[in-house]
Amino acid sequence: MIIGGDAMEESVKNNQPDSNGKDFHFFVWIRVAGAIVLAVALIWGVMKLIDWIRPSGDHQPAETIHSSDADYPETTETINTMAHDATPSQTGAMNPSQHGVTSSKTAVPASRAADSGSPEATMPPGVAFVDALVAPMDYELNNRLWGWRPNDVIEFTDNINEYQLGVLEATRRAARVLTENISRTGSTAAINKNLERAMNSFMIRADRYLFPSAESQYLEAIANLNRYKDQLIRNEESFFTRTDNLVPLLKAMEELMGSCDENLVKHYEDNGDPVSTFQADNYYYYAKGVASALLPMLEAIEHDFNKVMVTRNAADIMEQAIESCGHASHLEPWLFVTESNLNGIFANHRANLAAHISHSRFYLGLMVESLSM
């Protein structure tokens, strides 16, 4: 009887709800949900880390106009080479467009510009170029996470450091040509004080930490460039758009791209050592920084110097240069730069970037020849 009673009691227990089993399933679902949340947070954190380590972002002025929608306004002056070589261009200025778009190839009557009523139609020449010159450094100083990095006491990154050095070098060369060639009629004309201060401030070493710091000097340079832009808007200063003003700027850009091209294609350093993986990485991001800074400048040149380029049949060449530079600035290696064999299945990022840099450099040189004829 006792045995039968035990069996009956055990049967009753088996028929009762298992509260422990319900608790187990509940905690399983809690853990699954927690694991999903943790995985999503981890993926988000990794992507943020990649964005922090890898340079990204377009250096474009705040307002952009796609040239497919923009008609470049011009005055009723007769378009001829003599007029361009004698007086500053009277074309209106607008902010550069995104890369890869095409510009107008024919002159647009001044009446259309007047009817459009857009602010860009009344802007003097040079405003677009100054905006494009300022935008890359302004982004790196004010919008980049962690700001200016080459002068950090402890360097947590190197890709963005090299990228920022490339942006700085492109800005330096453009600022020098603007100061010495584009803003004055000749070598005997007075130099604009704001441009001179900006040019000198950009020459401060990028790794300078204090007395003065690189950031403070570069911000002061941007402020001086904006003062010059305000002078242009008030018609107190000039921005000459003759061929002899444009050619030195294109030559400076071509030479800088040539230096980048050489570093991207070489396999050995000057001392005979092979290019290391870390140095190849530095060469890549430096060249990418140069291309990213030159892209908005080329687009601004396409607008501000549009009349002279149309007259000299150089507009199509400029479009090709912009397209190639745009491709170079938008190459994005995933996680790190690879140096694979050109016949291999993996990418050789230096070679890929070198192709676009070389194309853009070629078209700039072709444009110099076309404008110098």
Coordinates of C-alpha atoms in Angstrom, one line a residue:
M1 CA 0.0 0.0 0.0
I2 CA 2.8 2.4 0.7
I3 CA 4.4 1.7 -2.6
G4 CA 1.1 2.3 -4.4
G5 CA 0.6 5.5 -2.5
D6 CA 4.1 6.8 -3.5
A7 CA 3.3 6.0 -7.1
M8 CA 0.0 7.9 -7.0
E9 CA 1.7 10.9 -5.3
E10 CA 4.4 11.0 -8.0
S11 CA 1.8 10.8 -10.8
V12 CA -0.1 13.8 -9.3
K13 CA 3.2 15.8 -9.2
N14 CA 3.9 15.0 -12.9
N15 CA 0.4 16.3 -13.8
Q16 CA 0.9 19.6 -12.0
P17 CA 2.3 22.6 -14.1
D18 CA 6.1 22.8 -14.0
S19 CA 6.7 26.4 -12.8
N20 CA 10.5 25.8 -13.0
G21 CA 10.2 25.0 -16.8
K22 CA 8.3 28.2 -17.4
D23 CA 10.9 30.2 -15.6
F24 CA 13.6 28.5 -17.7
H25 CA 11.9 29.4 -21.0
F26 CA 11.4 33.0 -19.8
F27 CA 15.1 33.4 -19.0
V28 CA 16.1 31.8 -22.3
W29 CA 14.1 34.5 -24.2
I30 CA 15.5 37.2 -22.0
R31 CA 19.0 36.0 -22.9
V32 CA 18.3 35.7 -26.6
A33 CA 16.9 39.3 -26.6
G34 CA 19.9 40.5 -24.7
A35 CA 22.2 38.8 -27.1
I36 CA 20.5 40.4 -30.1
V37 CA 20.7 43.9 -28.5
L38 CA 24.4 43.3 -27.6
A39 CA 25.2 42.1 -31.1
V40 CA 23.5 45.2 -32.6
A41 CA 25.4 47.5 -30.2
L42 CA 28.7 45.7 -31.0
I43 CA 28.1 46.1 -34.8
W44 CA 27.2 49.8 -34.3
G45 CA 30.3 50.4 -32.2
V46 CA 32.5 48.7 -34.8
M47 CA 31.1 50.8 -37.6
K48 CA 31.6 54.0 -35.5
L49 CA 35.2 52.9 -34.8
I50 CA 35.8 52.4 -38.5
D51 CA 34.4 55.8 -39.3
W52 CA 36.6 57.3 -36.6
I53 CA 39.7 55.6 -37.9
R54 CA 39.0 55.9 -41.7
P55 CA 38.7 59.3 -43.3
S56 CA 35.3 60.0 -44.8
G57 CA 33.1 62.9 -45.7
D58 CA 33.0 65.2 -48.7
H59 CA 34.7 68.6 -48.4
Q60 CA 31.9 70.7 -50.0
P61 CA 30.7 74.1 -49.1
A62 CA 27.4 74.3 -47.3
E63 CA 25.4 75.2 -50.4
T64 CA 25.8 73.3 -53.6
I65 CA 24.3 73.6 -57.0
H66 CA 24.3 70.7 -59.5
S67 CA 25.7 72.0 -62.8
S68 CA 23.1 70.0 -64.6
D69 CA 20.5 72.4 -63.1
A70 CA 22.7 75.5 -63.1
D71 CA 23.1 77.8 -66.0
Y72 CA 26.3 79.8 -65.6
P73 CA 25.2 83.4 -65.9
E74 CA 27.4 85.7 -67.9
T75 CA 27.3 89.4 -68.8
T76 CA 26.7 90.8 -72.3
E77 CA 30.4 91.3 -72.9
T78 CA 31.7 89.8 -76.1
I79 CA 33.4 86.5 -75.4
N80 CA 36.8 86.6 -76.9
T81 CA 40.3 85.9 -75.8
M82 CA 41.4 89.5 -75.8
A83 CA 38.7 90.4 -73.3
H84 CA 39.7 87.6 -71.0
D85 CA 43.3 88.5 -71.1
A86 CA 42.6 92.2 -70.4
T87 CA 40.0 92.2 -67.6
P88 CA 38.7 90.1 -64.8
S89 CA 36.0 87.7 -65.6
Q90 CA 32.5 89.0 -65.0
T91 CA 30.9 85.6 -64.5
G92 CA 28.7 85.1 -61.5
A93 CA 29.9 82.8 -58.8
M94 CA 28.2 79.8 -57.2
N95 CA 29.3 77.1 -54.9
P96 CA 30.8 74.0 -56.4
S97 CA 28.6 71.0 -57.2
Q98 CA 29.1 67.4 -56.2
H99 CA 31.6 65.5 -58.3
G100 CA 30.8 63.6 -61.4
V101 CA 28.3 66.1 -62.8
T102 CA 28.8 68.0 -66.0
S103 CA 28.9 71.8 -66.6
S104 CA 27.4 74.0 -69.2
K105 CA 29.6 74.1 -72.4
T106 CA 28.0 77.2 -74.0
A107 CA 27.7 80.7 -72.9
V108 CA 24.5 81.7 -71.3
P109 CA 23.0 85.1 -72.0
A110 CA 23.1 87.7 -69.2
S111 CA 19.3 88.1 -69.5
R112 CA 18.7 84.6 -68.2
A113 CA 21.0 85.3 -65.2
A114 CA 19.0 88.4 -64.5
D115 CA 15.7 86.6 -64.8
S116 CA 16.8 83.8 -62.5
G117 CA 17.1 86.1 -59.4
S118 CA 19.4 83.6 -57.7
P119 CA 22.0 85.0 -55.2
E120 CA 24.7 83.2 -57.2
A121 CA 23.9 85.2 -60.3
T122 CA 25.0 88.4 -58.5
M123 CA 28.0 87.1 -56.7
P124 CA 31.4 88.4 -58.0
P125 CA 34.0 85.9 -59.4
G126 CA 36.2 84.2 -56.8
V127 CA 33.5 83.7 -54.1
A128 CA 33.0 80.1 -55.2
F129 CA 36.8 79.4 -55.3
V130 CA 37.3 80.8 -51.8
D131 CA 34.5 78.8 -50.4
A132 CA 36.0 75.7 -52.0
L133 CA 39.4 76.5 -50.7
V134 CA 38.1 77.0 -47.1
A135 CA 35.7 74.0 -47.0
P136 CA 38.2 71.1 -46.6
M137 CA 40.3 72.6 -43.8
D138 CA 37.2 73.9 -42.1
Y139 CA 35.8 70.4 -42.0
E140 CA 38.9 68.9 -40.7
L141 CA 39.3 71.5 -37.9
N142 CA 35.6 71.9 -36.9
N143 CA 33.7 68.8 -38.0
R144 CA 36.1 65.9 -37.8
L145 CA 35.8 63.8 -34.7
W146 CA 38.8 64.6 -32.5
G147 CA 39.6 67.6 -34.7
W148 CA 43.1 68.2 -36.0
R149 CA 45.2 65.1 -35.2
P150 CA 48.8 65.4 -36.6
N151 CA 49.8 67.4 -33.5
D152 CA 48.3 65.1 -30.9
V153 CA 50.6 64.2 -28.1
I154 CA 49.4 60.6 -28.3
E155 CA 48.4 59.5 -31.8
F156 CA 45.6 57.0 -31.7
T157 CA 45.2 57.0 -35.5
D158 CA 47.5 57.4 -38.5
N159 CA 45.1 57.2 -41.5
I160 CA 43.3 60.4 -40.7
N161 CA 46.6 62.1 -39.8
E162 CA 48.0 61.4 -43.3
Y163 CA 44.6 62.3 -44.9
Q164 CA 44.6 65.7 -43.1
L165 CA 48.2 66.3 -44.1
G166 CA 47.2 65.8 -47.7
V167 CA 44.3 68.2 -47.3
L168 CA 46.6 70.8 -45.8
E169 CA 49.2 70.5 -48.6
A170 CA 46.6 71.0 -51.3
T171 CA 45.2 74.0 -49.4
R172 CA 48.6 75.5 -48.9
R173 CA 49.4 75.4 -52.6
A174 CA 46.1 76.8 -53.7
A175 CA 46.3 79.6 -51.1
R176 CA 49.8 80.6 -52.4
V177 CA 48.7 80.8 -56.0
L178 CA 45.6 82.7 -55.0
T179 CA 47.7 85.2 -53.1
E180 CA 50.5 85.6 -55.6
N181 CA 48.8 85.2 -59.0
I182 CA 45.0 85.2 -59.1
S183 CA 44.3 88.2 -56.8
R184 CA 46.6 90.7 -58.5
T185 CA 47.4 91.7 -62.0
G186 CA 51.1 91.0 -62.0
S187 CA 54.3 90.6 -59.9
T188 CA 54.5 94.3 -59.2
A189 CA 51.0 94.7 -57.8
A190 CA 50.3 94.8 -54.1
I191 CA 49.4 91.6 -52.3
N192 CA 46.1 91.5 -50.4
K193 CA 46.9 91.6 -46.7
N194 CA 44.2 89.1 -45.7
L195 CA 45.5 86.6 -48.3
E196 CA 49.1 87.1 -47.2
R197 CA 48.2 86.4 -43.6
A198 CA 46.2 83.3 -44.6
M199 CA 49.1 82.0 -46.7
N200 CA 51.6 82.5 -43.9
S201 CA 49.3 80.9 -41.3
F202 CA 48.9 77.8 -43.4
M203 CA 52.6 77.4 -43.5
I204 CA 52.8 76.6 -39.8
R205 CA 53.9 73.0 -39.2
A206 CA 51.1 70.6 -38.9
D207 CA 52.5 69.0 -35.8
R208 CA 52.9 72.2 -33.9
Y209 CA 51.2 71.8 -30.5
L210 CA 51.7 75.2 -28.8
F211 CA 53.0 78.8 -29.2
P212 CA 51.2 78.8 -31.6
S213 CA 49.2 75.7 -32.2
A214 CA 48.5 74.4 -35.7
E215 CA 44.8 74.6 -35.1
S216 CA 44.8 78.2 -34.1
Q217 CA 46.8 79.3 -37.1
Y218 CA 44.7 77.4 -39.6
L219 CA 41.5 78.8 -38.1
E220 CA 43.0 82.3 -38.4
A221 CA 43.9 81.5 -42.0
I222 CA 40.3 80.5 -42.7
A223 CA 39.1 83.7 -41.1
N224 CA 41.4 85.8 -43.3
L225 CA 40.2 84.0 -46.4
N226 CA 36.6 84.8 -45.5
R227 CA 37.6 88.4 -45.0
Y228 CA 39.0 88.4 -48.5
K229 CA 35.7 86.8 -49.7
D230 CA 33.8 89.6 -48.0
Q231 CA 36.0 92.1 -49.9
L232 CA 35.1 90.4 -53.1
I233 CA 31.4 90.6 -52.4
R234 CA 31.8 94.3 -51.6
N235 CA 33.8 94.8 -54.8
E236 CA 36.8 96.1 -52.8
E237 CA 39.2 93.4 -54.2
S238 CA 39.7 91.6 -57.4
F239 CA 39.8 88.0 -58.6
F240 CA 41.3 87.9 -62.0
T241 CA 40.1 85.1 -64.3
R242 CA 42.6 85.4 -67.2
T243 CA 44.5 82.4 -68.6
D244 CA 47.7 83.7 -67.1
N245 CA 46.0 83.7 -63.7
L246 CA 44.6 80.2 -64.1
V247 CA 47.6 78.4 -65.5
P248 CA 49.8 78.7 -62.4
L249 CA 47.0 77.2 -60.3
L250 CA 46.6 74.2 -62.6
K251 CA 50.3 73.7 -62.7
A252 CA 50.5 73.7 -58.9
M253 CA 47.7 71.1 -58.7
E254 CA 49.3 69.0 -61.4
E255 CA 52.7 68.9 -59.6
L256 CA 51.1 67.9 -56.3
M257 CA 49.2 65.1 -58.0
G258 CA 52.4 64.0 -59.7
S259 CA 54.1 63.7 -56.3
C260 CA 51.2 61.6 -55.0
D261 CA 51.2 59.5 -58.2
E262 CA 54.9 58.7 -57.7
N263 CA 54.3 57.5 -54.1
L264 CA 51.4 55.4 -55.1
V265 CA 53.1 53.4 -57.8
K266 CA 56.7 53.0 -56.4
H267 CA 57.7 49.7 -54.9
Y268 CA 61.0 50.9 -53.3
E269 CA 62.0 53.9 -51.2
D270 CA 64.8 56.2 -52.1
N271 CA 67.2 54.2 -49.9
G272 CA 66.4 51.0 -51.7
D273 CA 64.2 49.5 -49.1
P274 CA 60.8 48.1 -50.3
V275 CA 57.7 50.1 -49.4
S276 CA 56.4 48.7 -46.2
T277 CA 52.7 48.0 -45.6
F278 CA 52.5 50.8 -43.1
Q279 CA 54.1 53.3 -45.4
A280 CA 51.9 52.3 -48.3
D281 CA 49.0 53.0 -46.1
N282 CA 50.3 56.5 -45.4
Y283 CA 50.9 57.2 -49.0
Y284 CA 47.4 56.1 -49.8
Y285 CA 45.6 58.3 -47.3
Y286 CA 47.8 61.3 -48.0
A287 CA 46.9 61.1 -51.7
K288 CA 43.3 60.6 -50.9
G289 CA 43.4 63.8 -48.8
V290 CA 44.9 65.7 -51.6
A291 CA 42.3 64.5 -54.1
S292 CA 39.4 65.2 -51.6
A293 CA 40.7 68.8 -51.2
L294 CA 41.3 69.4 -54.9
L295 CA 37.9 68.2 -56.0
P296 CA 35.8 71.2 -54.7
M297 CA 38.5 73.5 -55.9
L298 CA 38.4 72.1 -59.5
E299 CA 34.6 72.4 -59.5
A300 CA 34.9 76.0 -58.4
I301 CA 37.5 76.7 -61.1
E302 CA 35.1 75.1 -63.6
H303 CA 32.6 77.8 -62.6
D304 CA 34.7 80.9 -62.0
F305 CA 36.8 80.4 -65.0
N306 CA 34.1 79.0 -67.2
K307 CA 34.2 81.7 -69.8
V308 CA 37.9 81.4 -70.5
M309 CA 37.7 77.6 -70.6
V310 CA 34.8 77.7 -73.1
T311 CA 36.7 80.1 -75.3
R312 CA 39.9 78.0 -75.2
N313 CA 38.0 74.7 -75.6
A314 CA 39.1 73.4 -72.2
A315 CA 35.7 72.9 -70.6
D316 CA 35.5 69.2 -71.6
I317 CA 39.0 68.6 -70.4
M318 CA 38.1 70.1 -67.0
E319 CA 35.1 67.8 -66.7
Q320 CA 37.4 64.8 -67.2
A321 CA 39.8 66.0 -64.6
I322 CA 37.0 66.6 -62.1
E323 CA 35.5 63.1 -62.8
S324 CA 38.8 61.4 -62.2
C325 CA 39.6 63.4 -59.1
G326 CA 36.1 62.6 -57.8
H327 CA 36.7 58.8 -58.2
A328 CA 40.0 59.2 -56.3
S329 CA 38.4 61.0 -53.4
H330 CA 35.6 58.4 -53.1
L331 CA 37.6 55.2 -53.0
E332 CA 36.9 53.6 -49.6
P333 CA 39.0 50.6 -48.6
W334 CA 37.2 48.4 -46.1
L335 CA 39.0 48.4 -42.8
F336 CA 42.5 48.6 -44.2
V337 CA 44.6 49.2 -47.3
T338 CA 45.7 46.0 -49.1
E339 CA 48.8 45.6 -51.2
S340 CA 47.8 42.5 -53.3
N341 CA 49.3 41.4 -56.5
L342 CA 47.8 43.2 -59.5
N343 CA 46.8 39.8 -60.9
G344 CA 45.4 38.5 -57.6
I345 CA 41.9 38.2 -56.4
F346 CA 42.2 40.9 -53.7
A347 CA 42.5 44.7 -54.3
N348 CA 45.6 46.7 -54.6
H349 CA 44.3 49.9 -53.3
R350 CA 47.4 52.0 -54.1
A351 CA 47.2 51.0 -57.7
N352 CA 43.5 51.7 -57.9
L353 CA 44.0 55.2 -56.4
A354 CA 47.0 55.8 -58.6
A355 CA 45.0 55.2 -61.8
H356 CA 42.5 58.0 -60.9
I357 CA 45.2 60.4 -59.7
S358 CA 47.2 59.8 -62.9
H359 CA 44.1 60.4 -65.1
S360 CA 43.2 63.7 -63.3
R361 CA 46.9 64.8 -63.5
F362 CA 47.0 64.1 -67.2
Y363 CA 43.9 66.1 -67.9
L364 CA 45.2 69.0 -65.8
G365 CA 48.4 69.0 -67.9
L366 CA 46.4 68.8 -71.1
M367 CA 44.4 71.8 -69.9
V368 CA 47.5 73.8 -69.2
E369 CA 48.7 73.1 -72.7
S370 CA 45.3 74.1 -74.1
L371 CA 45.2 77.4 -72.2
S372 CA 48.9 78.2 -72.9
M373 CA 48.5 78.0 -76.7

